[in-house]
Each structure stands twice: as structure tokens, then as C-alpha cells.
PDB file of C-alpha atoms in Angstrom:
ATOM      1  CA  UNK Q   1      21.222 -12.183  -4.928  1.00 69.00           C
ATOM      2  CA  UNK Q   2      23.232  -9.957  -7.867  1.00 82.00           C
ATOM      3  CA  UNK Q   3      21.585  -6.461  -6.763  1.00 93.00           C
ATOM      4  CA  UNK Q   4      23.086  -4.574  -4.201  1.00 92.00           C
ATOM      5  CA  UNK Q   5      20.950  -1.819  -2.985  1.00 97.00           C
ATOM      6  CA  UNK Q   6      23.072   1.492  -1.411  1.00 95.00           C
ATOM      7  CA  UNK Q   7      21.850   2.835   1.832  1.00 96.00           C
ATOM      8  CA  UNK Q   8      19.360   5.451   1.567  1.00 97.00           C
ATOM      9  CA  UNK Q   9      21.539   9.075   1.351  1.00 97.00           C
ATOM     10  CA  UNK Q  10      20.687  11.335   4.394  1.00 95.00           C
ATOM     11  CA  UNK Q  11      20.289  14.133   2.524  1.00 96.00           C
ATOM     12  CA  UNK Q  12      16.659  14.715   1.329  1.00 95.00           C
ATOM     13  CA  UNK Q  13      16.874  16.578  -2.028  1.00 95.00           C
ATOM     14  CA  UNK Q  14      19.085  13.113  -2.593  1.00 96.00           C
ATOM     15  CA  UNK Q  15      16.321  10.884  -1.199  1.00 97.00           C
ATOM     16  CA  UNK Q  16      13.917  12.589  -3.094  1.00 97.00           C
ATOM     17  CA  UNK Q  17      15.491  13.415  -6.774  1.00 97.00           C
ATOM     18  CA  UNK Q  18      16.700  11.313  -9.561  1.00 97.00           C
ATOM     19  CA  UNK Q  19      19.748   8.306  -9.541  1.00 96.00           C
ATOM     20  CA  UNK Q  20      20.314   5.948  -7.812  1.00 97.00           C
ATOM     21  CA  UNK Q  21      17.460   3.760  -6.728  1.00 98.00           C
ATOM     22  CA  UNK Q  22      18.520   3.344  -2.507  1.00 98.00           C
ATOM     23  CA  UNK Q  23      15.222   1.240  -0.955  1.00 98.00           C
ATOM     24  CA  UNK Q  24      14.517   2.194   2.649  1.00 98.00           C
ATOM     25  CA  UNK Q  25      13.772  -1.544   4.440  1.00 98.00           C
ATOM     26  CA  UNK Q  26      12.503  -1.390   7.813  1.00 95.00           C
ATOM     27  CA  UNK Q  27      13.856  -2.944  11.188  1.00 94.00           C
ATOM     28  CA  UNK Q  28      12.720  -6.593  10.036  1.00 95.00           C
ATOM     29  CA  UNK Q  29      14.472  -5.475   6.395  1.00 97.00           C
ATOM     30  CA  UNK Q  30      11.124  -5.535   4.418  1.00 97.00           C
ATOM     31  CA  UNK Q  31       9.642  -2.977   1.803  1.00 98.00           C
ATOM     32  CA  UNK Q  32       6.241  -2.744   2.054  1.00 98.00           C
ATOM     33  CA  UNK Q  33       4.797  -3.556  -1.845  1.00 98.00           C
ATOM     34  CA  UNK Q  34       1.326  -1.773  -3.171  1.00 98.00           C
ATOM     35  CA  UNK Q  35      -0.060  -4.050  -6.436  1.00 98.00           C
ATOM     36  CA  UNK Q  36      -2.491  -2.580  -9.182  1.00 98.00           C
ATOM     37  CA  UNK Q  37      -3.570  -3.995 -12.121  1.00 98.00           C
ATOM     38  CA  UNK Q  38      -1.566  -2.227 -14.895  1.00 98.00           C
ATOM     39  CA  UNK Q  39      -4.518  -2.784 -16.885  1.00 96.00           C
ATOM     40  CA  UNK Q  40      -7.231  -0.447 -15.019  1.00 96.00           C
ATOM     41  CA  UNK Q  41      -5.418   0.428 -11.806  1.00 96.00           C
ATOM     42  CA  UNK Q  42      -6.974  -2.117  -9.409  1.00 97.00           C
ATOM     43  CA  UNK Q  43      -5.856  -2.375  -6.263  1.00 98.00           C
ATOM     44  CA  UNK Q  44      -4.945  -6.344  -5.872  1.00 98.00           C
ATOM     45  CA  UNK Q  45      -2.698  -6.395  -2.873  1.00 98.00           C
ATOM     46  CA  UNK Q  46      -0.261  -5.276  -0.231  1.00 98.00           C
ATOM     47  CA  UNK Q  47       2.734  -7.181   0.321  1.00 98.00           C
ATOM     48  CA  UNK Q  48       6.109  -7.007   1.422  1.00 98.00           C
ATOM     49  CA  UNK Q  49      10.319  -7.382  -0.047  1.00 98.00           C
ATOM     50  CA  UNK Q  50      13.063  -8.341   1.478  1.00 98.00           C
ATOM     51  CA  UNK Q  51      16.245  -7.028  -0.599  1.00 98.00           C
ATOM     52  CA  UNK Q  52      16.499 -10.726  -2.079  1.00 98.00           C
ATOM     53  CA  UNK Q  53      12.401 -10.210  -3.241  1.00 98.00           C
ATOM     54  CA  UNK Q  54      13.083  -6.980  -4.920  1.00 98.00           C
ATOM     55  CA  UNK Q  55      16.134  -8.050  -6.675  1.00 98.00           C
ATOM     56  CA  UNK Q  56      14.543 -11.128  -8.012  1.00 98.00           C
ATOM     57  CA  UNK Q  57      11.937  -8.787  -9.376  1.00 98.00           C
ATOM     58  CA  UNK Q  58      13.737  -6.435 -10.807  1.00 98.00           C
ATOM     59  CA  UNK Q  59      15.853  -9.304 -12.387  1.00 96.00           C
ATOM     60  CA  UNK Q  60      13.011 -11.218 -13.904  1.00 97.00           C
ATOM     61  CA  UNK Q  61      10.487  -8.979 -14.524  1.00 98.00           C
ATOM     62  CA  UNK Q  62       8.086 -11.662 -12.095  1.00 98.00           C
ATOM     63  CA  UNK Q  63       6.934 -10.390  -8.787  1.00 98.00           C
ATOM     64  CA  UNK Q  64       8.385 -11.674  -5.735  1.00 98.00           C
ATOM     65  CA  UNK Q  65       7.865 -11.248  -2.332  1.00 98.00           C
ATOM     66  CA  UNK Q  66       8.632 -12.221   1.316  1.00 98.00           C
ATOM     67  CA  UNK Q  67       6.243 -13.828   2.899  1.00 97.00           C
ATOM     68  CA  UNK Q  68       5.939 -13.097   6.831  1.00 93.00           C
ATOM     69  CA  UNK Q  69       3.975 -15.792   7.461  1.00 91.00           C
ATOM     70  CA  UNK Q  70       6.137 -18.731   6.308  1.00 94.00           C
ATOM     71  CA  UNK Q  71       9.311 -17.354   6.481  1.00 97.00           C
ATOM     72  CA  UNK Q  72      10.487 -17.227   2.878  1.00 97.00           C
ATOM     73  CA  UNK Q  73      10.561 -15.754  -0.606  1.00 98.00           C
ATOM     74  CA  UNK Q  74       7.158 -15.866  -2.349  1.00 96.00           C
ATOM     75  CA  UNK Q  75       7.140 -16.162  -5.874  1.00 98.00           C
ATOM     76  CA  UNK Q  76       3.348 -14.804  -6.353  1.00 97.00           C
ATOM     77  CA  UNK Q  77       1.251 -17.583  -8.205  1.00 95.00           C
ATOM     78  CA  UNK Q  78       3.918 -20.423  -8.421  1.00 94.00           C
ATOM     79  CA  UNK Q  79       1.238 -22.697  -7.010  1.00 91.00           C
ATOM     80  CA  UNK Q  80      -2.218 -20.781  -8.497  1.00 91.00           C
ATOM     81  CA  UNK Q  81      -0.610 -20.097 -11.653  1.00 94.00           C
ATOM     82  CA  UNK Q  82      -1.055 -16.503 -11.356  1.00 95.00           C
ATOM     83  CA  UNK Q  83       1.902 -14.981 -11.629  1.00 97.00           C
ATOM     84  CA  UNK Q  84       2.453 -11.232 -11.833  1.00 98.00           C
ATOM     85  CA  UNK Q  85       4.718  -9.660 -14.537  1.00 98.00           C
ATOM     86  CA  UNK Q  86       5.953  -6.476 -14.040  1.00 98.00           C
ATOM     87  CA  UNK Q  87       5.019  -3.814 -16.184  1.00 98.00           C
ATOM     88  CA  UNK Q  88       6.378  -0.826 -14.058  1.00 98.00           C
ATOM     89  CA  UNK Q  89       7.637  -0.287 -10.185  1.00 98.00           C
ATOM     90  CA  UNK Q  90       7.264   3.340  -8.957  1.00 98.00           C
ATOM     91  CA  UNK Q  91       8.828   4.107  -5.481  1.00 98.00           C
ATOM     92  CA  UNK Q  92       7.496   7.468  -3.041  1.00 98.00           C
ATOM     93  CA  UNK Q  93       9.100  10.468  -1.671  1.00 98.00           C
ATOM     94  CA  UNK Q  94      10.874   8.840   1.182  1.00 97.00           C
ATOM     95  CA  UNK Q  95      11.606   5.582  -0.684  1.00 98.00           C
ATOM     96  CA  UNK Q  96       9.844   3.391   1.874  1.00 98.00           C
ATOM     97  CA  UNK Q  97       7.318   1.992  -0.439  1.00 98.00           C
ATOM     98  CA  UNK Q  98       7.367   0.172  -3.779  1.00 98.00           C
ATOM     99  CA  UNK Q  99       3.961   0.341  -6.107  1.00 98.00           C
ATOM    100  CA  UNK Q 100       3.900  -2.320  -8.843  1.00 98.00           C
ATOM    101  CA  UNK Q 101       2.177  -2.374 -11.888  1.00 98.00           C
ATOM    102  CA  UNK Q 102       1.343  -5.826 -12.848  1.00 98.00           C
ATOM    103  CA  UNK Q 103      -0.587  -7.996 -15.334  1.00 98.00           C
ATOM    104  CA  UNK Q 104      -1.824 -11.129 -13.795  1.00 97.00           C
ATOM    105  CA  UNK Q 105      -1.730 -14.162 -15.702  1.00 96.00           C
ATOM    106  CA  UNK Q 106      -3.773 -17.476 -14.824  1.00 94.00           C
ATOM    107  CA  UNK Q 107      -7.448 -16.943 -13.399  1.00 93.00           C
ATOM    108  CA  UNK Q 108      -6.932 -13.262 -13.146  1.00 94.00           C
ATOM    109  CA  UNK Q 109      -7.173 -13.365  -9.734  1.00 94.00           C
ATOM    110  CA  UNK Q 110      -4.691 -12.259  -7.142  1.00 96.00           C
ATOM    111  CA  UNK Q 111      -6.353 -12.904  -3.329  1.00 97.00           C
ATOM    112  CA  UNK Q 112      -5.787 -16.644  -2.300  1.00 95.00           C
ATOM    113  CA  UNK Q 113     -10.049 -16.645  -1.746  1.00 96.00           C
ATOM    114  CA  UNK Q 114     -10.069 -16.525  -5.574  1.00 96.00           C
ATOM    115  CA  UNK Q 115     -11.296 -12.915  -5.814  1.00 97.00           C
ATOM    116  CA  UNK Q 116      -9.445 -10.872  -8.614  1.00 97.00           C
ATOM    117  CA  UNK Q 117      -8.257  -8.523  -5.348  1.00 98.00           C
ATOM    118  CA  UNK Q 118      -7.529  -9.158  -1.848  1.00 98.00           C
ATOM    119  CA  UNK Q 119      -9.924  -5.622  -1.242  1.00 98.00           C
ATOM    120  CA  UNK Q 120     -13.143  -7.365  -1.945  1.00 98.00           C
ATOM    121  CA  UNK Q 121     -15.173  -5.679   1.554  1.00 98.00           C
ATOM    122  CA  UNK Q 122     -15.961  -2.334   2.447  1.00 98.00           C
ATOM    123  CA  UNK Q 123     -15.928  -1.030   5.900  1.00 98.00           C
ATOM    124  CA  UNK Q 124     -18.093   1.372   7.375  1.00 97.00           C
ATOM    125  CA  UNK Q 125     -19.483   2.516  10.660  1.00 95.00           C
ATOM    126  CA  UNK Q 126     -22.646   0.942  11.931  1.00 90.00           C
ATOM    127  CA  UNK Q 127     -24.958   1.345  14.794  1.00 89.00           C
ATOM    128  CA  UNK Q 128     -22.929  -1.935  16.378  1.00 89.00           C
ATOM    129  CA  UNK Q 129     -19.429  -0.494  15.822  1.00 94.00           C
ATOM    130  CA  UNK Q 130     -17.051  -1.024  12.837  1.00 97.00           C
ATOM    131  CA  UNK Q 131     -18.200  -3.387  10.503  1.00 97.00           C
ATOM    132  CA  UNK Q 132     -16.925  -5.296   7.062  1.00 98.00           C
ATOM    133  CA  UNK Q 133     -18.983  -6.530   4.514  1.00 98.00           C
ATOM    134  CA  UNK Q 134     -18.574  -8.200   1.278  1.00 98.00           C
ATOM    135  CA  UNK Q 135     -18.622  -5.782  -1.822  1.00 97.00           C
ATOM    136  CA  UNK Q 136     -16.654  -8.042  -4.088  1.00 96.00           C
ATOM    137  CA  UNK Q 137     -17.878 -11.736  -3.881  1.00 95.00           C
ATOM    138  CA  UNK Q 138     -17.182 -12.815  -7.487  1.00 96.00           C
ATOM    139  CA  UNK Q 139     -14.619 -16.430  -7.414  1.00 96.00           C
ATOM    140  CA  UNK Q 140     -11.995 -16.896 -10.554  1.00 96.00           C
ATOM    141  CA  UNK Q 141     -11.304 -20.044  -8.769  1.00 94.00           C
ATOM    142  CA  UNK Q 142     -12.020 -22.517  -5.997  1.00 92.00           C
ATOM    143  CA  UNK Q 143      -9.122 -22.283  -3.501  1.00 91.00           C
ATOM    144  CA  UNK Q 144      -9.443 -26.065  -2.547  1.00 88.00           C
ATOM    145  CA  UNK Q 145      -8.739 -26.984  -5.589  1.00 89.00           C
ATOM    146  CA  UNK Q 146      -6.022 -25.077  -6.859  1.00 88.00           C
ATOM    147  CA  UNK Q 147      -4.042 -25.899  -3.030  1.00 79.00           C
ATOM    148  CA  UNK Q 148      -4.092 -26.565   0.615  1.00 70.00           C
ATOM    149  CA  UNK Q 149      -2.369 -25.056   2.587  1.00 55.00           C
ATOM    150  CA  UNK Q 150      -4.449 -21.561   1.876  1.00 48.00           C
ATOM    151  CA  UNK Q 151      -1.702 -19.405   0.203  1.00 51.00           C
ATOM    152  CA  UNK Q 152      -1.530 -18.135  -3.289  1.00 50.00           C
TER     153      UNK Q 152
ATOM    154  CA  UNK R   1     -10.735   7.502  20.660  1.00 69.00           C
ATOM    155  CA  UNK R   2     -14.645   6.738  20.534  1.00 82.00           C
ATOM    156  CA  UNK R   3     -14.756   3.414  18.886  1.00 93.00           C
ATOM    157  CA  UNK R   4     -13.045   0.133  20.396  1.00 92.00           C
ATOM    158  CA  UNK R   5     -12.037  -2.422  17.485  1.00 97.00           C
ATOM    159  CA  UNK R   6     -12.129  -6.073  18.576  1.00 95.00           C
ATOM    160  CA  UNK R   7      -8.969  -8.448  18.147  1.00 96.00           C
ATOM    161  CA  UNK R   8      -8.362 -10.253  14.945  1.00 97.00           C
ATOM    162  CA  UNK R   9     -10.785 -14.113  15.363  1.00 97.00           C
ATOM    163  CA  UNK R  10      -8.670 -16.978  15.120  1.00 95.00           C
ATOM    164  CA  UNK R  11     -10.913 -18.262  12.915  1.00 96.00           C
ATOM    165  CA  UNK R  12      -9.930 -17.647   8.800  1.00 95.00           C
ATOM    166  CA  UNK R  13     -13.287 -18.402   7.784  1.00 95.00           C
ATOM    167  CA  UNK R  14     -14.650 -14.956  10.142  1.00 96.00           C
ATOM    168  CA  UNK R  15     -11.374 -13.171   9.626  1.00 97.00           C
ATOM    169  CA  UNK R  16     -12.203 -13.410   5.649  1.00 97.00           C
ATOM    170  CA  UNK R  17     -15.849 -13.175   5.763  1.00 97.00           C
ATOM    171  CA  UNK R  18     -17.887  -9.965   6.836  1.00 97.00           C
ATOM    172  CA  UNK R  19     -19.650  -8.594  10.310  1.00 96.00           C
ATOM    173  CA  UNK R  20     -17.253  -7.303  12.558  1.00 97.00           C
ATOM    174  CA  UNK R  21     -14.228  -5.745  11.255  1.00 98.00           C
ATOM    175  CA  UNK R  22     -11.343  -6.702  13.458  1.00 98.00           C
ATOM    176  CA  UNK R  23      -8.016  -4.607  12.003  1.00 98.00           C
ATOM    177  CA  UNK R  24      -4.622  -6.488  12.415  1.00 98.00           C
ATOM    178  CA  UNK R  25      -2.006  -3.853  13.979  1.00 98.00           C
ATOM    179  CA  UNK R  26       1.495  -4.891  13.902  1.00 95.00           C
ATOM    180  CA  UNK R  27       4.012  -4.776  16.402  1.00 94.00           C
ATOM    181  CA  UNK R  28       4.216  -0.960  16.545  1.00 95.00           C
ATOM    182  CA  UNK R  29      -0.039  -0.920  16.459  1.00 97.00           C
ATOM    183  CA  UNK R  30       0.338  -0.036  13.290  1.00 97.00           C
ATOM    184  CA  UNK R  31      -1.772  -0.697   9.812  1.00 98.00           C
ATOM    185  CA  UNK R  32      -0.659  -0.436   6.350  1.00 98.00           C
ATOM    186  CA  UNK R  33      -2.952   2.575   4.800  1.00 98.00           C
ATOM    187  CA  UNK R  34      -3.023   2.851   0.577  1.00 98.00           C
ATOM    188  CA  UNK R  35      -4.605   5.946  -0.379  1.00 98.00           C
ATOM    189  CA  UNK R  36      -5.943   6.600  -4.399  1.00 98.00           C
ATOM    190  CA  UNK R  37      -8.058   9.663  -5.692  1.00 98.00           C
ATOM    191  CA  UNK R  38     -11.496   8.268  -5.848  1.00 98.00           C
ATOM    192  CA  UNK R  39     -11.610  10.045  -9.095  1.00 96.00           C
ATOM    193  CA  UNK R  40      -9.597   7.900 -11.223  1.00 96.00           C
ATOM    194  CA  UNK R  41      -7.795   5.308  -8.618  1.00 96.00           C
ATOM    195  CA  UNK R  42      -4.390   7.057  -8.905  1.00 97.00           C
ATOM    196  CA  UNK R  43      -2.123   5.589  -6.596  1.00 98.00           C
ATOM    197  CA  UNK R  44      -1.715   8.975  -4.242  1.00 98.00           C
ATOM    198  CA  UNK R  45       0.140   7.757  -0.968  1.00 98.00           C
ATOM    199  CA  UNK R  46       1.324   4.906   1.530  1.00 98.00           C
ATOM    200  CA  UNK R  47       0.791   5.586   5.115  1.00 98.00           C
ATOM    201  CA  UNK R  48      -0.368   4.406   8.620  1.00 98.00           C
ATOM    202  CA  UNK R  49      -2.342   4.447  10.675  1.00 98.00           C
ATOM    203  CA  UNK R  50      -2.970   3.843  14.683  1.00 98.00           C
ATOM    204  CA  UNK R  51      -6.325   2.591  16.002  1.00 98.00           C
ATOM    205  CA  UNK R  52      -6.529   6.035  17.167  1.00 98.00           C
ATOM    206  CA  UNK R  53      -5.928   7.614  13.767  1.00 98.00           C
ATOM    207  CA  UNK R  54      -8.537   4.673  12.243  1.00 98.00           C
ATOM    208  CA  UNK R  55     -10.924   6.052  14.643  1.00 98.00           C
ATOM    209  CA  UNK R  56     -10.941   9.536  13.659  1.00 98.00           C
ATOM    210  CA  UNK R  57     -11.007   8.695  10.302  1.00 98.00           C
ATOM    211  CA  UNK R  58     -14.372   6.569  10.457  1.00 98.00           C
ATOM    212  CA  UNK R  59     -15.502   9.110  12.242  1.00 96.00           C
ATOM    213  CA  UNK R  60     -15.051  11.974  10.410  1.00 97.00           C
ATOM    214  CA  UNK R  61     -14.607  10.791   7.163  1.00 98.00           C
ATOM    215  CA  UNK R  62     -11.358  12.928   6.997  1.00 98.00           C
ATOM    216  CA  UNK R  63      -8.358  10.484   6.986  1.00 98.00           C
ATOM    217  CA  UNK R  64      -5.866  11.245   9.721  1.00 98.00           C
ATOM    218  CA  UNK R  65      -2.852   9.054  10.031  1.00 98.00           C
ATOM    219  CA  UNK R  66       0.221   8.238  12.451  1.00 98.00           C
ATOM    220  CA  UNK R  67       3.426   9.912  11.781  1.00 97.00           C
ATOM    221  CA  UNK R  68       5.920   7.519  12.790  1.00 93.00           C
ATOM    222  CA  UNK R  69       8.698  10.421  12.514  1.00 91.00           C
ATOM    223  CA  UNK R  70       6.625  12.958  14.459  1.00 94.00           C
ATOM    224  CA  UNK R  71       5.355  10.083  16.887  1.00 97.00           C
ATOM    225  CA  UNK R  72       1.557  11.784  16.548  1.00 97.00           C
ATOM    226  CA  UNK R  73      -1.544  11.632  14.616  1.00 98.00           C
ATOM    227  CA  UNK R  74      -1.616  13.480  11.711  1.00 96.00           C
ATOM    228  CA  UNK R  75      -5.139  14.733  10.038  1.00 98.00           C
ATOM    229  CA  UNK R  76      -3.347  15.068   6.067  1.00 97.00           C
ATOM    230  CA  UNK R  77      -3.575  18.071   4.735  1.00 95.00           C
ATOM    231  CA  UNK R  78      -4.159  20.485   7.837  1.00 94.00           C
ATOM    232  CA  UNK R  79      -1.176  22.571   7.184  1.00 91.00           C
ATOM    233  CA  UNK R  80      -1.663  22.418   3.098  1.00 91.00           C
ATOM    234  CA  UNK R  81      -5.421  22.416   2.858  1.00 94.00           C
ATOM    235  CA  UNK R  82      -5.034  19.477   1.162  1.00 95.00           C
ATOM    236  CA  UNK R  83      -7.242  17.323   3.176  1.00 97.00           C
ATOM    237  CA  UNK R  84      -8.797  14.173   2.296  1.00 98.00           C
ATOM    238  CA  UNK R  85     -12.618  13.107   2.467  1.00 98.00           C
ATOM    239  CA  UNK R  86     -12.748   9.556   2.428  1.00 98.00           C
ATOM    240  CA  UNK R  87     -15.469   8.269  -0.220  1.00 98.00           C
ATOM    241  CA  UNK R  88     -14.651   4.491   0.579  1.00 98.00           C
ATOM    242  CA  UNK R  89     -12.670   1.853   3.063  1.00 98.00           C
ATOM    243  CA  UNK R  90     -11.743  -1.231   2.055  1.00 98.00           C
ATOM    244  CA  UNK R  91      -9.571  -3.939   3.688  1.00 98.00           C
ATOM    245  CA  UNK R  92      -8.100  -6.740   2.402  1.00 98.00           C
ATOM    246  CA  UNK R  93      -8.425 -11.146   3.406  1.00 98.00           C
ATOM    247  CA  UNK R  94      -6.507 -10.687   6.956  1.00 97.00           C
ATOM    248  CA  UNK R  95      -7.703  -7.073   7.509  1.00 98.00           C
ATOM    249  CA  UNK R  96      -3.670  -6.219   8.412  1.00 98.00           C
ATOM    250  CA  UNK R  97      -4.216  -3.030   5.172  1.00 98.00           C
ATOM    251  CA  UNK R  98      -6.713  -0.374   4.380  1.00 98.00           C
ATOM    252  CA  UNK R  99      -7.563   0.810   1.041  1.00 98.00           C
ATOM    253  CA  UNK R 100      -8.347   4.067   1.515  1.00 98.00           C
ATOM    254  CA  UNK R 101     -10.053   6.475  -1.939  1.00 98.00           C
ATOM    255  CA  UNK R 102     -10.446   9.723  -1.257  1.00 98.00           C
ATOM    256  CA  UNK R 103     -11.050  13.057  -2.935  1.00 98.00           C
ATOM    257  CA  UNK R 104      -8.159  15.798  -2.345  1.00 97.00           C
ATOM    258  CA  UNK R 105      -8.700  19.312  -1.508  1.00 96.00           C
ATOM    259  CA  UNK R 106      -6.746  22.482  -2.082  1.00 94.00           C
ATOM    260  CA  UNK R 107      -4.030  21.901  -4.744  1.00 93.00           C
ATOM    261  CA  UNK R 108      -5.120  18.059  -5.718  1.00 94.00           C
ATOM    262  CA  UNK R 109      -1.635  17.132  -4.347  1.00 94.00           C
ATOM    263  CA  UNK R 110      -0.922  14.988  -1.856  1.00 96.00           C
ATOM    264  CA  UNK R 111       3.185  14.512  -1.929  1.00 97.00           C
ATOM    265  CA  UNK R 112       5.260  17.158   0.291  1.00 95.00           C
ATOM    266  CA  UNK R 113       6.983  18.002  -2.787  1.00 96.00           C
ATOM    267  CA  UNK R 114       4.089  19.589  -4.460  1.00 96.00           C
ATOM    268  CA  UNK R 115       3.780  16.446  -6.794  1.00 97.00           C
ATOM    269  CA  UNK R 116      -0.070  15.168  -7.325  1.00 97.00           C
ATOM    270  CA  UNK R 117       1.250  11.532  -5.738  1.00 98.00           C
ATOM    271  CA  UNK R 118       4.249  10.760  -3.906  1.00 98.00           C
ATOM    272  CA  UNK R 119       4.743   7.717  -6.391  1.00 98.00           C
ATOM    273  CA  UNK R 120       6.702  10.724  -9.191  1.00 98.00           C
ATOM    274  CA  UNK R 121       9.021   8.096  -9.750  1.00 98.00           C
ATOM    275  CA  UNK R 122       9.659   4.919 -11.989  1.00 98.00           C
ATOM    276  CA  UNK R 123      12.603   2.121 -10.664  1.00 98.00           C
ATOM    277  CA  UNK R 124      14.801   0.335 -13.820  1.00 97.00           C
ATOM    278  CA  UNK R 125      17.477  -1.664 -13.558  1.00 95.00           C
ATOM    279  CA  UNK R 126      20.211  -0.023 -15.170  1.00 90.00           C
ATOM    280  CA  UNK R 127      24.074  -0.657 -16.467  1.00 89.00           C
ATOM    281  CA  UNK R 128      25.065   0.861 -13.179  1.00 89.00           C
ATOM    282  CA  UNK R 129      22.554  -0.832 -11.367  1.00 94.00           C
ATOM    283  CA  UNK R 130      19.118   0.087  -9.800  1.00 97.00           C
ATOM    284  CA  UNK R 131      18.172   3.896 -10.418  1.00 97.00           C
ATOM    285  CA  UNK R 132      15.116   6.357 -10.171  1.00 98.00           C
ATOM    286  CA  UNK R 133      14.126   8.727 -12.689  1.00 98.00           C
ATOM    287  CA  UNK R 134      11.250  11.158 -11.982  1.00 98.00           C
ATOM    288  CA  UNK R 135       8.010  10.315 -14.267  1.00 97.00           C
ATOM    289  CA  UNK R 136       5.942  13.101 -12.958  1.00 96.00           C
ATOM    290  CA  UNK R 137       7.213  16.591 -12.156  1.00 95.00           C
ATOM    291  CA  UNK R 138       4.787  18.560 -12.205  1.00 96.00           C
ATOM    292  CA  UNK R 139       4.556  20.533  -8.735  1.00 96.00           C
ATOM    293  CA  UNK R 140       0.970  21.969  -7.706  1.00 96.00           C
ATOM    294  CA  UNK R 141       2.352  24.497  -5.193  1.00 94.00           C
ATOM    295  CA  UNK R 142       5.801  25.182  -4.065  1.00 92.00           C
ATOM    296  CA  UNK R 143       7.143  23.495  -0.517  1.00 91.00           C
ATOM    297  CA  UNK R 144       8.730  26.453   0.441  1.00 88.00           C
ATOM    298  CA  UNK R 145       5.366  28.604   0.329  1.00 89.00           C
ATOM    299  CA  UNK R 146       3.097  26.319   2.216  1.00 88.00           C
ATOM    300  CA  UNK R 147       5.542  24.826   4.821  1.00 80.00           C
ATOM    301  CA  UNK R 148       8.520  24.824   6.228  1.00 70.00           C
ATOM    302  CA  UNK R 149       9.309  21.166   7.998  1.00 55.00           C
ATOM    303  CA  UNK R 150       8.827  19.491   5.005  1.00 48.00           C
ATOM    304  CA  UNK R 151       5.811  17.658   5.728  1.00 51.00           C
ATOM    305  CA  UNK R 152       2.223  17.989   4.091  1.00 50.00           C
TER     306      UNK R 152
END
């Protein structure tokens, strides 16, 4: 890893103005990452950075992640083919969360179901308690056969 | 708290599908909130919520959240006026984050600072390294006049 990120400053007009960028990971050291569709603002996913994720990213200009569930850095469609590039990262008041601007390449799809976003049902209240259904049911791909083990 | 959410299935093919919605909490009983303006899908806030918080939100269509640094719900906005009606929920393939749109009241600003979003600023990589410069300063009230702990 070539960045080094500074420790967040502890005073707040610091935290919250202008210089240098200082990334607030949590107790397991991960950023939590919001992804639109530089293109129409899209929601496509929430995922998270380790300090090695977010320097790859700002490095290449290709979204990277952590993922939680294997373990590892996640370089976003290096199986699917649909890789992010970065148009623009944006950070909030507190510096606790990234949002990334991205154009997808590939099937245009982000979610590993094959739906252009990982947001694809709607929840509401019904008569039998809180329910999900599915709002966004249009496939870009067929997960079996672009891989396995589930994971874009 | 009024409704009782069911635990995640083990099952992918119900976790991704629709019927029941079954929100992942973390560790902390936490869950990932992104809130846009249901007007044009700005990118407004990151937040989180409890089940408790998630509760009062589906059931008054007002989003509350969970401060983690005030250790309490939080309805957004009720010192400001800048509360938020919730026009939509979504939630994403492992329903572990909420997509929230919603329309703003009072100033149509959601960030403590005054600023429409908390996302006012855009991250580069820089000759000195990684740096924030503000994108958006344009404040819709002044901090000072509406609180005083900082917090909208």
C-alpha cells in the first residue's frame, strides 16, 4: 500500500473543512462505501474499505473493496467483468463514509443476482408485518454462468 | 417498538427473494441507512439505524435513526425542522442496508453544517497526498442559530 492516511484531527472545524483527506475506519478498520451510477445517480451498492481498498482506488481510478465475507480485497467485477471506474469520491461531515461515483463497465450491472443495483425490492408495512418485494426484477446476466461461488 | 423483524433465513434463495423482510444488524444491532432526496436522488446522508429506530420509521414514515455518539434514537430533523418523510425503502441482496428517499423539510438541508448533503466534499489524490476540497458550500441556515451541540 503507497497511501498513508493521517488520523482523523480532533478538532471539528478540521474534520469538517478543506486539506487533508484523514478517513475515519471503524473498530474492524473499514469505511463504509455508498456507489451511484455517475451516469443518473443510481444507487448500486453499499460496501466497505479497508485503508489498503481505498488506496488501491484512489491509485487506479478502479473500485476496490474489502470484502467481509471472504476475508480479502475485492476488486469489484474481476470475475463478472464489471468493473467500476471512478469518476468522483465525495466523503461526509464526519469523514466516516466514502460515496463513489462510478461508471460500470461489462453488463451494466452491479448486484451479483445480475440486477443493474443491489436495491432491486421495496419494503413496506403489511397487514403480516414487514415485508420485501421485488420492484426491480430485470437480469443483465445469468449469475451461473458468469461464476460459482455467488460473488460479483 | 411495535413491530418484531424475524432473523435473516439461511437460505440465499429467501434472503434474495421477497415476502418477509428479515434486516441483517451487525454486531452493534446496527444497519447501514443511505438517505437521497426523493426529488432528484441526491446523495443526502449515511446513517443507522437500530431495529428500534427501523420501527419507528415504518411506522411513521418519518425516518428516525441511532446516534451511535449520543447512544439514542434520533427522529432527524427534530431540533432543525428538517425532518424527513420517507417516500420509499429499499434494501439491498442480503438486506444488511436500507435505501432510504425522502423529501426534506424546513431548510432542504440535511448536513449539521447547514450544507444541503453532508457529502460537500470531493477526495483527490494530490502531490502531498490524499486531500479534501469542499464542492458545495452553500449553507441553508447557520449552525450557530439553530443549535448549539452541533448535531441536526
Amino acid at each position: 500500500m503507497t497511501i498513508s492516511f493521517s488520523a482523523p484531527p480532533r478538532d471539528k472545524a478540521a474534520l469538517e473543512g478543506q486539506g487533508t483527506f484523514t478517513p475515519k475506519f471503524d473498530a474492524n478498520g473499514l469505511i463504509t462505501a455508498v456507489v451511484t451510477d455517475a451516469r443518473d445517480g443510481e444507487l448500486l451498492m453499499v460496501a466497505h474499505m479497508n485503508d489498503e481498498a481505498l488506496s488501491l482506488t484512489l491509485e487506479t481510478g478502479i473500485a476496490h473493496y474489502f470484502s467481509r465475507s471472504r476475508g480479502k480485497i475485492w476488486k469489484k467485477g474481476e470475475t463478472s467483468g464489471n468493473l467500476q471506474t471512478v469518476t468522483e469520491i465525495r466523503t461526509d461531515c464526519d469523514q466516516d463514509a466514502l460515496w463513489l461515483k462510478v461508471t460500470v463497465a461489462g453488463h451494466d450491472a452491479t448486484c451479483h443476482t445480475g440486477r443493474r443495483s443491489c436495491f432491486y425490492r421495496t419494503v413496506s408495512l403489511g397487514a403480516d408485518g414487514p415485508a420485501v418485494s421485488i420492484t426491480d426484477d430485470v437480469r443483465h446476466f445469468e449469475p451461473g454462468a458468469v461464476y460459482g461461488d455467488g460473488k460479483a
